[in-house]
CSV table of C-alpha atoms and ligand atoms in Angstrom, one decimal:
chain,number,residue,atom,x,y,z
A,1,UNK,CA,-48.9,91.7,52.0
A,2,UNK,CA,-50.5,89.4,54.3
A,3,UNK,CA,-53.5,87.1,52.9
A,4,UNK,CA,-56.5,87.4,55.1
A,5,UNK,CA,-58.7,84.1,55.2
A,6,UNK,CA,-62.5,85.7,55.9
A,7,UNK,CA,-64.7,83.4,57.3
A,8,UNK,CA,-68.5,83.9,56.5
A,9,UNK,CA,-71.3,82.6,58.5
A,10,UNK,CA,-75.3,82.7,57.6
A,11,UNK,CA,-76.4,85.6,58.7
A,12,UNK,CA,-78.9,87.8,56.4
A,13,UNK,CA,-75.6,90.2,56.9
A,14,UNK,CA,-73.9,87.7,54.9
A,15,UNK,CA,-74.5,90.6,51.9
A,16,UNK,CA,-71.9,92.4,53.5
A,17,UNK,CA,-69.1,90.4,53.5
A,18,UNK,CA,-68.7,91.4,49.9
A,19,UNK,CA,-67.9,94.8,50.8
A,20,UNK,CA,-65.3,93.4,53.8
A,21,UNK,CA,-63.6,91.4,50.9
A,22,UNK,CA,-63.4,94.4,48.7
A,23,UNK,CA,-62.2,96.5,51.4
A,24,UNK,CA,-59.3,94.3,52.5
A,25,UNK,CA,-58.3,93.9,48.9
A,26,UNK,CA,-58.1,97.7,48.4
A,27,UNK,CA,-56.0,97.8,51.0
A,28,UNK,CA,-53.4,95.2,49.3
A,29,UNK,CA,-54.2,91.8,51.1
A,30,UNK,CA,-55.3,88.8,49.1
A,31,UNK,CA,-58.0,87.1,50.4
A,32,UNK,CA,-59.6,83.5,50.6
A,33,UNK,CA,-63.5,83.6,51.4
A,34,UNK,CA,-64.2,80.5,53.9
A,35,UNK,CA,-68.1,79.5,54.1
A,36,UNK,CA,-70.1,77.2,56.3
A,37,UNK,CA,-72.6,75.5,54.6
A,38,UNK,CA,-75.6,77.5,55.4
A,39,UNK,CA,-73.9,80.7,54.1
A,40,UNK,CA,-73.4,78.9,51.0
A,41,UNK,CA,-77.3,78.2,51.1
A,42,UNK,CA,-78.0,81.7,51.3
A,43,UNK,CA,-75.4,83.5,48.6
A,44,UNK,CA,-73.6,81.0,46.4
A,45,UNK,CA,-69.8,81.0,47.1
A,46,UNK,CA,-69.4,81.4,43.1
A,47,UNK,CA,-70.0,85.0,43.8
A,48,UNK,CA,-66.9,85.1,46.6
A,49,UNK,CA,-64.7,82.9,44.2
A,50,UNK,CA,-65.4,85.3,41.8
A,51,UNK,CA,-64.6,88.5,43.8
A,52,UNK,CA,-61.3,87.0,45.8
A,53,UNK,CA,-60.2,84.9,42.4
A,54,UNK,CA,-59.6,82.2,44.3
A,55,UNK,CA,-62.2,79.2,45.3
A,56,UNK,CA,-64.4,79.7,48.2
A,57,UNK,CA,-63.7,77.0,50.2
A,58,UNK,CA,-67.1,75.5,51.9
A,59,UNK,CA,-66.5,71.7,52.0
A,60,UNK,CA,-64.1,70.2,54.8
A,61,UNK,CA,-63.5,67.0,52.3
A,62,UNK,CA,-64.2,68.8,48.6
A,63,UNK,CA,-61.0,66.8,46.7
A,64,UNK,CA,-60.2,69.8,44.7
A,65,UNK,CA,-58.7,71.9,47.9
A,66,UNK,CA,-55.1,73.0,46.6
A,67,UNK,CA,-53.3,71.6,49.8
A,68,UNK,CA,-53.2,67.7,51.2
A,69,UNK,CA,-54.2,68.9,54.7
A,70,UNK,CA,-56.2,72.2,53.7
A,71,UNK,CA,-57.6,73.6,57.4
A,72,UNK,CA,-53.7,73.3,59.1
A,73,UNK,CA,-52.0,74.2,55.3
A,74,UNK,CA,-54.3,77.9,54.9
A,75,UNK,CA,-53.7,78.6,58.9
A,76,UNK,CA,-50.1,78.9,58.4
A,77,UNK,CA,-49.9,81.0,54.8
A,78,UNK,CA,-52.8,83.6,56.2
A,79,UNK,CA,-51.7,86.8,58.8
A,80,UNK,CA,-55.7,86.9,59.9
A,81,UNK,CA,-59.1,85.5,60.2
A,82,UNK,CA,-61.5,87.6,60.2
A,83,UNK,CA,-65.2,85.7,60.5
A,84,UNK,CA,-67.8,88.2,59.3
A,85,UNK,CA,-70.5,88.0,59.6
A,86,UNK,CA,-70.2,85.7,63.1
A,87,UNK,CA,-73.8,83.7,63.8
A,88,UNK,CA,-74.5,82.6,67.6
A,89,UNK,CA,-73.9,78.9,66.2
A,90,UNK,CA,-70.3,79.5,65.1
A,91,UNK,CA,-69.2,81.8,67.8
A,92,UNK,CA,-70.7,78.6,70.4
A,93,UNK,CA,-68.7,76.2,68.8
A,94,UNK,CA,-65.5,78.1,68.3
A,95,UNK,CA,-65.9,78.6,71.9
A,96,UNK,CA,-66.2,74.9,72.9
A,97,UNK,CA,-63.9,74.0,70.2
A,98,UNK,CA,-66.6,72.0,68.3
A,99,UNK,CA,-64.9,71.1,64.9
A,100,UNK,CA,-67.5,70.0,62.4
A,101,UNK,CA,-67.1,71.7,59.1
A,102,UNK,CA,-64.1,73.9,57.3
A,103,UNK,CA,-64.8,77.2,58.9
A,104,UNK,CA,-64.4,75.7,62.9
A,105,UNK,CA,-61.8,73.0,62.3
A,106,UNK,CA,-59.7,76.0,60.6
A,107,UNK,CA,-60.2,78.3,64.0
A,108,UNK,CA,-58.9,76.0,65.5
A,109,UNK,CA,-55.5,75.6,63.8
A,110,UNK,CA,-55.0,79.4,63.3
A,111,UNK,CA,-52.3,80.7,65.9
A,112,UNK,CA,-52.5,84.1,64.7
A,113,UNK,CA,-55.2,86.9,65.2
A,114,UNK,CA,-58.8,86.0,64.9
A,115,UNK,CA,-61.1,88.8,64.6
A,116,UNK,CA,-65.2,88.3,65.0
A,117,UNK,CA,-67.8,90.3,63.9
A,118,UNK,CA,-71.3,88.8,65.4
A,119,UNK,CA,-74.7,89.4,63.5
A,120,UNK,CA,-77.8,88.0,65.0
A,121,UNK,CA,-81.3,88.7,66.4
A,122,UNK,CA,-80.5,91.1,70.0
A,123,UNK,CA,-82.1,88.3,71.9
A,124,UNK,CA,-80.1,85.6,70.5
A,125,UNK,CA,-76.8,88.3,70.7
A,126,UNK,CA,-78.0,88.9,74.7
A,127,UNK,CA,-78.1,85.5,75.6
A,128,UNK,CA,-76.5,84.7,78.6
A,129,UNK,CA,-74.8,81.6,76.4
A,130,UNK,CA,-74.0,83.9,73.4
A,131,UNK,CA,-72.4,86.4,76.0
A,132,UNK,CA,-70.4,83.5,77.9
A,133,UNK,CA,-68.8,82.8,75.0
A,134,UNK,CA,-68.1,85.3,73.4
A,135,UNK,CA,-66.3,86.5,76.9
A,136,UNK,CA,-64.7,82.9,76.8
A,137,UNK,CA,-63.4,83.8,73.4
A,138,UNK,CA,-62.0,87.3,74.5
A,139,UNK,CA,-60.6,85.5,77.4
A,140,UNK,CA,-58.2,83.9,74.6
A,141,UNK,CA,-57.5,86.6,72.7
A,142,UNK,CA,-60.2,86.9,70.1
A,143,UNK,CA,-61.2,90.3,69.4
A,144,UNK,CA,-64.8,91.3,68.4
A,145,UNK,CA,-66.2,94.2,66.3
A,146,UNK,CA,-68.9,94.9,68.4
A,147,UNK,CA,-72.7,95.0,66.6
A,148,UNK,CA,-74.4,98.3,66.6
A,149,UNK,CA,-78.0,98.6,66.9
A,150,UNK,CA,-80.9,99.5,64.7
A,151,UNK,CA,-83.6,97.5,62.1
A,152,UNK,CA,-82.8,93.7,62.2
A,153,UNK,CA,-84.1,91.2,59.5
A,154,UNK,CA,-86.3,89.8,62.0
A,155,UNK,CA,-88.2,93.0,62.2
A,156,UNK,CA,-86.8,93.6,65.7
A,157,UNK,CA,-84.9,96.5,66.4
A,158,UNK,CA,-81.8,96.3,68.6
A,159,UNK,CA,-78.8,95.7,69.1
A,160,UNK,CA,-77.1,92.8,66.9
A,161,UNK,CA,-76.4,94.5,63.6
A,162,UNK,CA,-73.5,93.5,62.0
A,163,UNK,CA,-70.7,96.3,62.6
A,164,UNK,CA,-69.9,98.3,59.3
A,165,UNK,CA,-67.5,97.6,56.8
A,166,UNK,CA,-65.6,99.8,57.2
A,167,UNK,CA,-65.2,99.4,60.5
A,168,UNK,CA,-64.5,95.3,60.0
A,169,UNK,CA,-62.0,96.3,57.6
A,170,UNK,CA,-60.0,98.9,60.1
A,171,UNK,CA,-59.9,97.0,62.6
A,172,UNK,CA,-59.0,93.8,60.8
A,173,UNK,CA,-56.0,96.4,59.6
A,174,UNK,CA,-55.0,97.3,62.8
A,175,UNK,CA,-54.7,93.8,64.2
A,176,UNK,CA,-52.3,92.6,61.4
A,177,UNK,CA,-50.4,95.7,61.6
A,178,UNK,CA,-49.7,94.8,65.6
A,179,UNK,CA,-48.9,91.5,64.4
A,180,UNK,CA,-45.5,92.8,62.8
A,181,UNK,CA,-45.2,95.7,65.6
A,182,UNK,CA,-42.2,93.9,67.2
A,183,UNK,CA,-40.7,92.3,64.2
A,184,UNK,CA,-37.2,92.2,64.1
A,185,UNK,CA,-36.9,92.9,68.1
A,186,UNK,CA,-35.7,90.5,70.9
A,187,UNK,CA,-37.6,90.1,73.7
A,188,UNK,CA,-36.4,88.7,77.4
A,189,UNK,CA,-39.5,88.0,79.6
A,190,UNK,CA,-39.2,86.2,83.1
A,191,UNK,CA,-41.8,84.3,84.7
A,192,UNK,CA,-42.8,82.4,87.3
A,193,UNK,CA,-41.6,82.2,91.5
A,194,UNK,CA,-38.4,81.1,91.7
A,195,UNK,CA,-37.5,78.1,94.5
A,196,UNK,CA,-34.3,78.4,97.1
A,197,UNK,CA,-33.2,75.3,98.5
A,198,UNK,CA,-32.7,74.7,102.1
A,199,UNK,CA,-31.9,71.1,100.9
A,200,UNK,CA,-32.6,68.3,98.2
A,201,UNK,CA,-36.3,68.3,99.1
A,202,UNK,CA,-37.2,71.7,100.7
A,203,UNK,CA,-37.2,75.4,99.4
A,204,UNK,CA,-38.2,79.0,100.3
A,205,UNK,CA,-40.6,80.1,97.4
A,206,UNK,CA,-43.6,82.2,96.6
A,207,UNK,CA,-47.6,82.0,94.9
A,208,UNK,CA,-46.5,83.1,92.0
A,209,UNK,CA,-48.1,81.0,88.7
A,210,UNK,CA,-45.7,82.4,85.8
A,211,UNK,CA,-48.9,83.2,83.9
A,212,UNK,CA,-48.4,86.9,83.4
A,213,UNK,CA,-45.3,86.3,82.1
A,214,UNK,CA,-46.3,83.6,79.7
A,215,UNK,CA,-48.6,85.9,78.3
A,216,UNK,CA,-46.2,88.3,78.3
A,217,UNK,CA,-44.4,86.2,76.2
A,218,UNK,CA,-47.0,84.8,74.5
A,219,UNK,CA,-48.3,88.5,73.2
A,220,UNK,CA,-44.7,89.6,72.3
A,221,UNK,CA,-44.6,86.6,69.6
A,222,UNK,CA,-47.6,87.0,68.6
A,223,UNK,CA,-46.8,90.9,67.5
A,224,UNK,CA,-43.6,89.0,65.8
A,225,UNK,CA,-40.8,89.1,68.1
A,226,UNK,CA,-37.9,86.6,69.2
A,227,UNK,CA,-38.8,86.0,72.5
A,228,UNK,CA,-36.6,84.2,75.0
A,229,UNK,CA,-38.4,83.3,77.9
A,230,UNK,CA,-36.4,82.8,81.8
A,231,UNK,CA,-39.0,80.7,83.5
A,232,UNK,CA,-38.8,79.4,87.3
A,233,UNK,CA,-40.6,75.9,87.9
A,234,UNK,CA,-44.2,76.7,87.1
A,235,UNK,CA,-47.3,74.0,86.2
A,236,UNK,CA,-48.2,75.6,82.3
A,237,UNK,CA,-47.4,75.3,79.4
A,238,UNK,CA,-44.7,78.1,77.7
A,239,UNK,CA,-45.8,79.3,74.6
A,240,UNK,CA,-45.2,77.1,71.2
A,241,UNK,CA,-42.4,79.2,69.6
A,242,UNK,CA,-40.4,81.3,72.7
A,243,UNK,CA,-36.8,80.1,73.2
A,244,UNK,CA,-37.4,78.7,76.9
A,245,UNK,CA,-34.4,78.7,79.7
A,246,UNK,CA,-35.6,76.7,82.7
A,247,UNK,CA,-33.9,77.7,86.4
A,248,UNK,CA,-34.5,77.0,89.7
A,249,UNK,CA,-33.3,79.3,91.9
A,250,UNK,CA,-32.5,83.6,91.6
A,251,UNK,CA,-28.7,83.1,91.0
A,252,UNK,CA,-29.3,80.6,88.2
A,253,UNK,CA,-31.7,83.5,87.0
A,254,UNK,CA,-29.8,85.9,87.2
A,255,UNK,CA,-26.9,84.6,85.3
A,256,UNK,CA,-29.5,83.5,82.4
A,257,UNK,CA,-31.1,87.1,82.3
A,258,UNK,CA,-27.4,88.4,82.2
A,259,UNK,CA,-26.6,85.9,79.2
A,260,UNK,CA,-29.8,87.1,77.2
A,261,UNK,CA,-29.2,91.0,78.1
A,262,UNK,CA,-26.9,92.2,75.8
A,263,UNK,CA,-29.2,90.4,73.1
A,264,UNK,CA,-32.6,92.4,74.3
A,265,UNK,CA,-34.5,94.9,72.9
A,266,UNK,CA,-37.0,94.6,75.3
A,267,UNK,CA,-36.5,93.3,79.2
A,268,UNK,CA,-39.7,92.3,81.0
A,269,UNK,CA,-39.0,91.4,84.2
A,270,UNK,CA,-42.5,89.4,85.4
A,271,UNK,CA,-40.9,86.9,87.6
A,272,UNK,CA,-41.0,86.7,91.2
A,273,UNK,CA,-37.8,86.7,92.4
A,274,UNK,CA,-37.5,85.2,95.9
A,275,UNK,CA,-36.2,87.8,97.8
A,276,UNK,CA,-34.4,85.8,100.3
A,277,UNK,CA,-32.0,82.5,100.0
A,278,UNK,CA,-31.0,80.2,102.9
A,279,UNK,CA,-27.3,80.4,103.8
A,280,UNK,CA,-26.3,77.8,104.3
A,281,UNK,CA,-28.0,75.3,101.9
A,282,UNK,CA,-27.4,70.9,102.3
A,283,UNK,CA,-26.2,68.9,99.8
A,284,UNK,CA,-28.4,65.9,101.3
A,285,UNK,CA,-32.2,66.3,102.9
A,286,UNK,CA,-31.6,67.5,106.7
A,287,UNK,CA,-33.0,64.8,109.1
A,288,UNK,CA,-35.3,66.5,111.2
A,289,UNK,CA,-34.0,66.3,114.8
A,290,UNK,CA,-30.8,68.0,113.2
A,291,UNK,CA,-33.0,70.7,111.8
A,292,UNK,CA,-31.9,74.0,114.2
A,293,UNK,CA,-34.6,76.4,115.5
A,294,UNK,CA,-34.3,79.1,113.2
A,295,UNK,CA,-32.5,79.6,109.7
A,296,UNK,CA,-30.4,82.1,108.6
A,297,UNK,CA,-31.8,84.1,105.5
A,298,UNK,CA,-29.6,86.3,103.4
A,299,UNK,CA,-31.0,88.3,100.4
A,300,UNK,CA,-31.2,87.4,96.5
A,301,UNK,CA,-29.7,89.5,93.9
A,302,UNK,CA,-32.0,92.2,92.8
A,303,UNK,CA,-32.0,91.3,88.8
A,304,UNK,CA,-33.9,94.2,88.1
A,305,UNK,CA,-31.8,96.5,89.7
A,306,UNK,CA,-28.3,95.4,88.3
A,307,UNK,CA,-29.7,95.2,84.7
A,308,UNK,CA,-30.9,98.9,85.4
A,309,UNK,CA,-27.3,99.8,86.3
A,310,UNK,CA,-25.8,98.6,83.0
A,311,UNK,CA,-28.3,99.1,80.7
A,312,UNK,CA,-27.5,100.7,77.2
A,313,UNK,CA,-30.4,100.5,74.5
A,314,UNK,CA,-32.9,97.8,76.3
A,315,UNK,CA,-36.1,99.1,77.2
A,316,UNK,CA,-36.8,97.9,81.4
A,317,UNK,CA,-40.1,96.5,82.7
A,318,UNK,CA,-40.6,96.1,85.9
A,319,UNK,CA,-43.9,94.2,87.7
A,320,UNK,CA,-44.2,95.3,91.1
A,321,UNK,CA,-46.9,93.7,93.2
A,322,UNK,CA,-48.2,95.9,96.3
A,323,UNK,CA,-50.6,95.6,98.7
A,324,UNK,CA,-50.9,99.4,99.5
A,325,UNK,CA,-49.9,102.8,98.1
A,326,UNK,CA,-49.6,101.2,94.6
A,327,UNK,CA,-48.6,104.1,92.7
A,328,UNK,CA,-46.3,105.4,94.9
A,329,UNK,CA,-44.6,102.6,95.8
A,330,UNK,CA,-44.6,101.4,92.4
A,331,UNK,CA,-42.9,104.5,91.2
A,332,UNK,CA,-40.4,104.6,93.8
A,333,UNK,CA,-39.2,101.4,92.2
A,334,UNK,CA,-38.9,102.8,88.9
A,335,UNK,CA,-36.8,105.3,90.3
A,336,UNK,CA,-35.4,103.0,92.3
A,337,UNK,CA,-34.5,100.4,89.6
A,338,UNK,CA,-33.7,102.7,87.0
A,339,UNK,CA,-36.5,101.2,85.1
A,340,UNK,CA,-38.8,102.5,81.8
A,341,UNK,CA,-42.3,101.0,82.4
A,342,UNK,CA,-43.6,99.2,85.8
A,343,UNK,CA,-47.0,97.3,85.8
A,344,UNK,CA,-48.1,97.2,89.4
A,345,UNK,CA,-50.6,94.9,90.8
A,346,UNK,CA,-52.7,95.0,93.7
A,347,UNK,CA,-52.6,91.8,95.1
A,348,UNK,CA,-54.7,92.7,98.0
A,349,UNK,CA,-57.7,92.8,95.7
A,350,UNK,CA,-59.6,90.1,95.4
A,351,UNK,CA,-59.7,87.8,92.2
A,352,UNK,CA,-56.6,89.1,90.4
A,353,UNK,CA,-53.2,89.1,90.4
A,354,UNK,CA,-51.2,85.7,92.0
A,355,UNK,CA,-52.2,82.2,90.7
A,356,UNK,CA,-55.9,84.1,89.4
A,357,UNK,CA,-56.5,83.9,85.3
A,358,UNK,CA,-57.7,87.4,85.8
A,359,UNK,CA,-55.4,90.6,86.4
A,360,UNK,CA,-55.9,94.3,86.9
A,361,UNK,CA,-52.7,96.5,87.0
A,362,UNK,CA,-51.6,100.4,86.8
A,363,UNK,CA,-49.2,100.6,84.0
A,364,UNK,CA,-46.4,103.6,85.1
A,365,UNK,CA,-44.3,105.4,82.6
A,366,UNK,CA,-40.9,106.3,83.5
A,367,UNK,CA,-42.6,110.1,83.4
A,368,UNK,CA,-44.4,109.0,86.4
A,369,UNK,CA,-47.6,108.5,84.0
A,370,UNK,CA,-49.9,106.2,85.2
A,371,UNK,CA,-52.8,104.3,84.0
A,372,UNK,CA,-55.5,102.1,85.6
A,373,UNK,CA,-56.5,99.2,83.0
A,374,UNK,CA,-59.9,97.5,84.1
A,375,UNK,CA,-60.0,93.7,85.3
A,376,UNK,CA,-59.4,91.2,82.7
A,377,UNK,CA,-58.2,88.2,81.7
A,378,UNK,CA,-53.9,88.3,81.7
A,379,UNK,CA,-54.1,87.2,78.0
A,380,UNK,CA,-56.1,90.5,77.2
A,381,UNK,CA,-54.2,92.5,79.8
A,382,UNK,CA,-50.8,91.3,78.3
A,383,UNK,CA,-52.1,93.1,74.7
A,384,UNK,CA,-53.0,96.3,76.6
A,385,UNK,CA,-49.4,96.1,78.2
A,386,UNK,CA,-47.7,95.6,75.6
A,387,UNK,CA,-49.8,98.4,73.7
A,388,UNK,CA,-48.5,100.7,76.3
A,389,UNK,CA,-45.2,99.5,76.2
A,390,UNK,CA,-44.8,100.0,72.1
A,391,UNK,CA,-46.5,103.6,72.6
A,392,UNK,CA,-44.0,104.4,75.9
A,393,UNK,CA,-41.1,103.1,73.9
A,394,UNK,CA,-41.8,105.3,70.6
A,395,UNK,CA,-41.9,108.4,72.6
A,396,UNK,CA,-38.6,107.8,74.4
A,397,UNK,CA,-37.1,107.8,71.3
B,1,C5P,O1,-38.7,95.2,94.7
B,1,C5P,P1,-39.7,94.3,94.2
B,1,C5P,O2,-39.4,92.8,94.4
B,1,C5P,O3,-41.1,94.6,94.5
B,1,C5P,O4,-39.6,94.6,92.6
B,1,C5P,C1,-40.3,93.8,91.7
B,1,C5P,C2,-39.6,93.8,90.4
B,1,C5P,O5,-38.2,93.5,90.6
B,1,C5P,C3,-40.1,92.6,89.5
B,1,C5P,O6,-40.0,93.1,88.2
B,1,C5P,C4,-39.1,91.5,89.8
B,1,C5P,O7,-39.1,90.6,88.7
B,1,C5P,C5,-37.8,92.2,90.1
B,1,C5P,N1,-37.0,91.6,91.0
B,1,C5P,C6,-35.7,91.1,90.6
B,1,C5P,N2,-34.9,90.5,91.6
B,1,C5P,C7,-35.2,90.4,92.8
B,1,C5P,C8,-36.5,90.9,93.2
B,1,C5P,C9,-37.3,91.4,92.3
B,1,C5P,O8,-35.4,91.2,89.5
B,1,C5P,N3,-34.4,89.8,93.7
């Protein structure tokens, strides 16, 4: 069972948190009780030691912490921090990644899933600085429990009550179940334009950033998979723990995605592949009065295409990006390319899809299913694709 570190923040909610503890506990998990100091002002942390069996931790620099380097030692043994109840104050400075106590120099050290569960006054929870960062924090993958609405301390009544329980506790659940929901599974994502030479210093290549694909990649790890990542030259960074093949140009792509194949579980083909090479490439930079009027072009390999021709047991995604007739030409390509699941993106529309952080997409079955997602950042839309994905592949089975 996983240990669950729960963070808790100085909200009159704080009360509560007893229950979350409990309730993760019931359901197998050990877990360590991490206080700011104003929570500890409010309910002593004796009563969490004595409830989780194991000291609450409030002080960054307390010398009787059972690991040298406590904050980076706890983020790798837990599965999940959940911070419950979540005050304006530490929601802020996880946002800006302000690390002055346990609690925020911890968030930032954990690489697995946070979940937050705010509690404040509604005007302090409406803010247009609360809400900024709490969307900059979804941006990054931190999920919320949403606060309901009803009686607040304060008197007030609206929305900023801390979520229920029971509610903290199933959805704190669900999140560490997803983190094991590709354990044991290889994963072959490609990302990223890639660049056809015409010579040493000039190449045919497209807008593409590779950051769908990181996340991509980046999600499938984080639900526990082996991940090798295909990337063409890109300007970010691949995530910390995918196996990362670098190539330049479609053939050298190609002959790395046929390497991995056999290997895959999963193929998720996010790159985009030039579709045309010059023919007749130079081995040394064409001096421009020898440059001829026109160059001849002669098409790439379609990757996609050849792995749907010999694949076996590996599950095919396809990204298709469209300027028109989305679904139809999207599905025509999963047809086409022999393929399980297709995101398509509208790259007409404005704000999403090549070089944006944000990304809308129809996600196609191989049943011809289809289903819009809302605009969002690709780190959220890579979770909701790969939710689809896991659900798509179970029922092919
Ligand atoms: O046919 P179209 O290029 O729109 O199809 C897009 C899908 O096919 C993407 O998943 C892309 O990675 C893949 N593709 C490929 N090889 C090509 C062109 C596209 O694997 N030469």
């Amino acid at each position: 069972m996983a240990k669950i570190a729960l963070g808790v923040t100085s909200s009159v909610s704080i009360y509560k948190a007893c229950e979350i503890l409990r309730g993760f506990q019931k359901a197998g998990h050990e877990v360590q009780a991490v206080m700011t100091r104003n929570a500890a002002r409010l309910v002593s942390p004796l009563l969490f030691s004595s409830l989780s069996g194991r000291k609450a931790i409030v002080d960054m620099f307390a010398d009787d912490l059972p690991w040298s380097v406590a904050h980076v030692a706890l983020a790798k043994e837990i599965g999940l921090l959940v911070v419950a109840p979540a005050t304006a104050n530490i929601i802020a400075k996880f946002a800006r990644g302000i690390a002055d106590d346990f609690l925020s120099t911890f968030y930032l050290a954990v690489e697995g899933p946070v979940l937050i569960a705010p509690a404040m006054n509604a005007a302090m929870f409406l803010h247009p600085k609360t809400q900024a960062n709490v969307r900059e924090l979804r941006s990054r993958g931190v999920e919320f429990v949403e606060p309901g609405r009803g009686y607040l301390a304060c008197g007030d009544e609206g929305v900023g009550r801390l979520a229920e329980p029971g509610e903290i506790v199933a959805r704190g659940l669900e999140l560490l179940r997803r983190s094991e929901s590709l354990r044991g599974r290889t994963v072959l994502v490609t990302a990223g334009p890639t660049r056809e030479p015409l010579d040493p210093v000039r190449f045919l290549s497209n807008r593409s950033s590779g950051k769908m694909g990181y996340e991509m990649a980046r999600e499938a790890i984080a639900r526990g998979a082996r991940v090798v990542l295909v990337t063409g030259p890109v300007a970010i960074f691949p995530p910390a723990k995918a196996e990362v093949v670098r190539v330049e140009t479609a053939a050298e792509m190609e002959a790395a995605v046929l390497r991995e194949f056999p290997q895959a579980d999963f193929v998720v083909m996010a790159a985009a592949v030039a579709d045309f090479r010059f023919a007749a490439p130079a081995g040394r930079k064409i001096k421009k009065p020898d440059l001829p009027d026109s160059l001849a072009l002669v098409r790439t390999p379609d990757i996609l295409k050849s792995l749907g021709g010999r694949k076996t047991t590996q599950y095919l995604v396809g990204f298709a990006a469209e300027t028109e007739n989305l679904r139809e030409n999207a599905l025509a390509k999963v047809k086409a390319k022999n393929l399980d699941f297709m995101v398509a993106n509208d790259v007409a529309a404005e704000g999403v899809g090549f070089d944006s952080d944000d990304n809308q997409a129809l996600l196609i079955d191989a049943a011809g299913a289809a289903a819009p997602t809302a605009k969002m950042s690709k780190r959220e839309l890579s979770r909701e694709i790969w939710d689809a994905i896991e659900k798509a592949h179970a029922r092919r089975r």
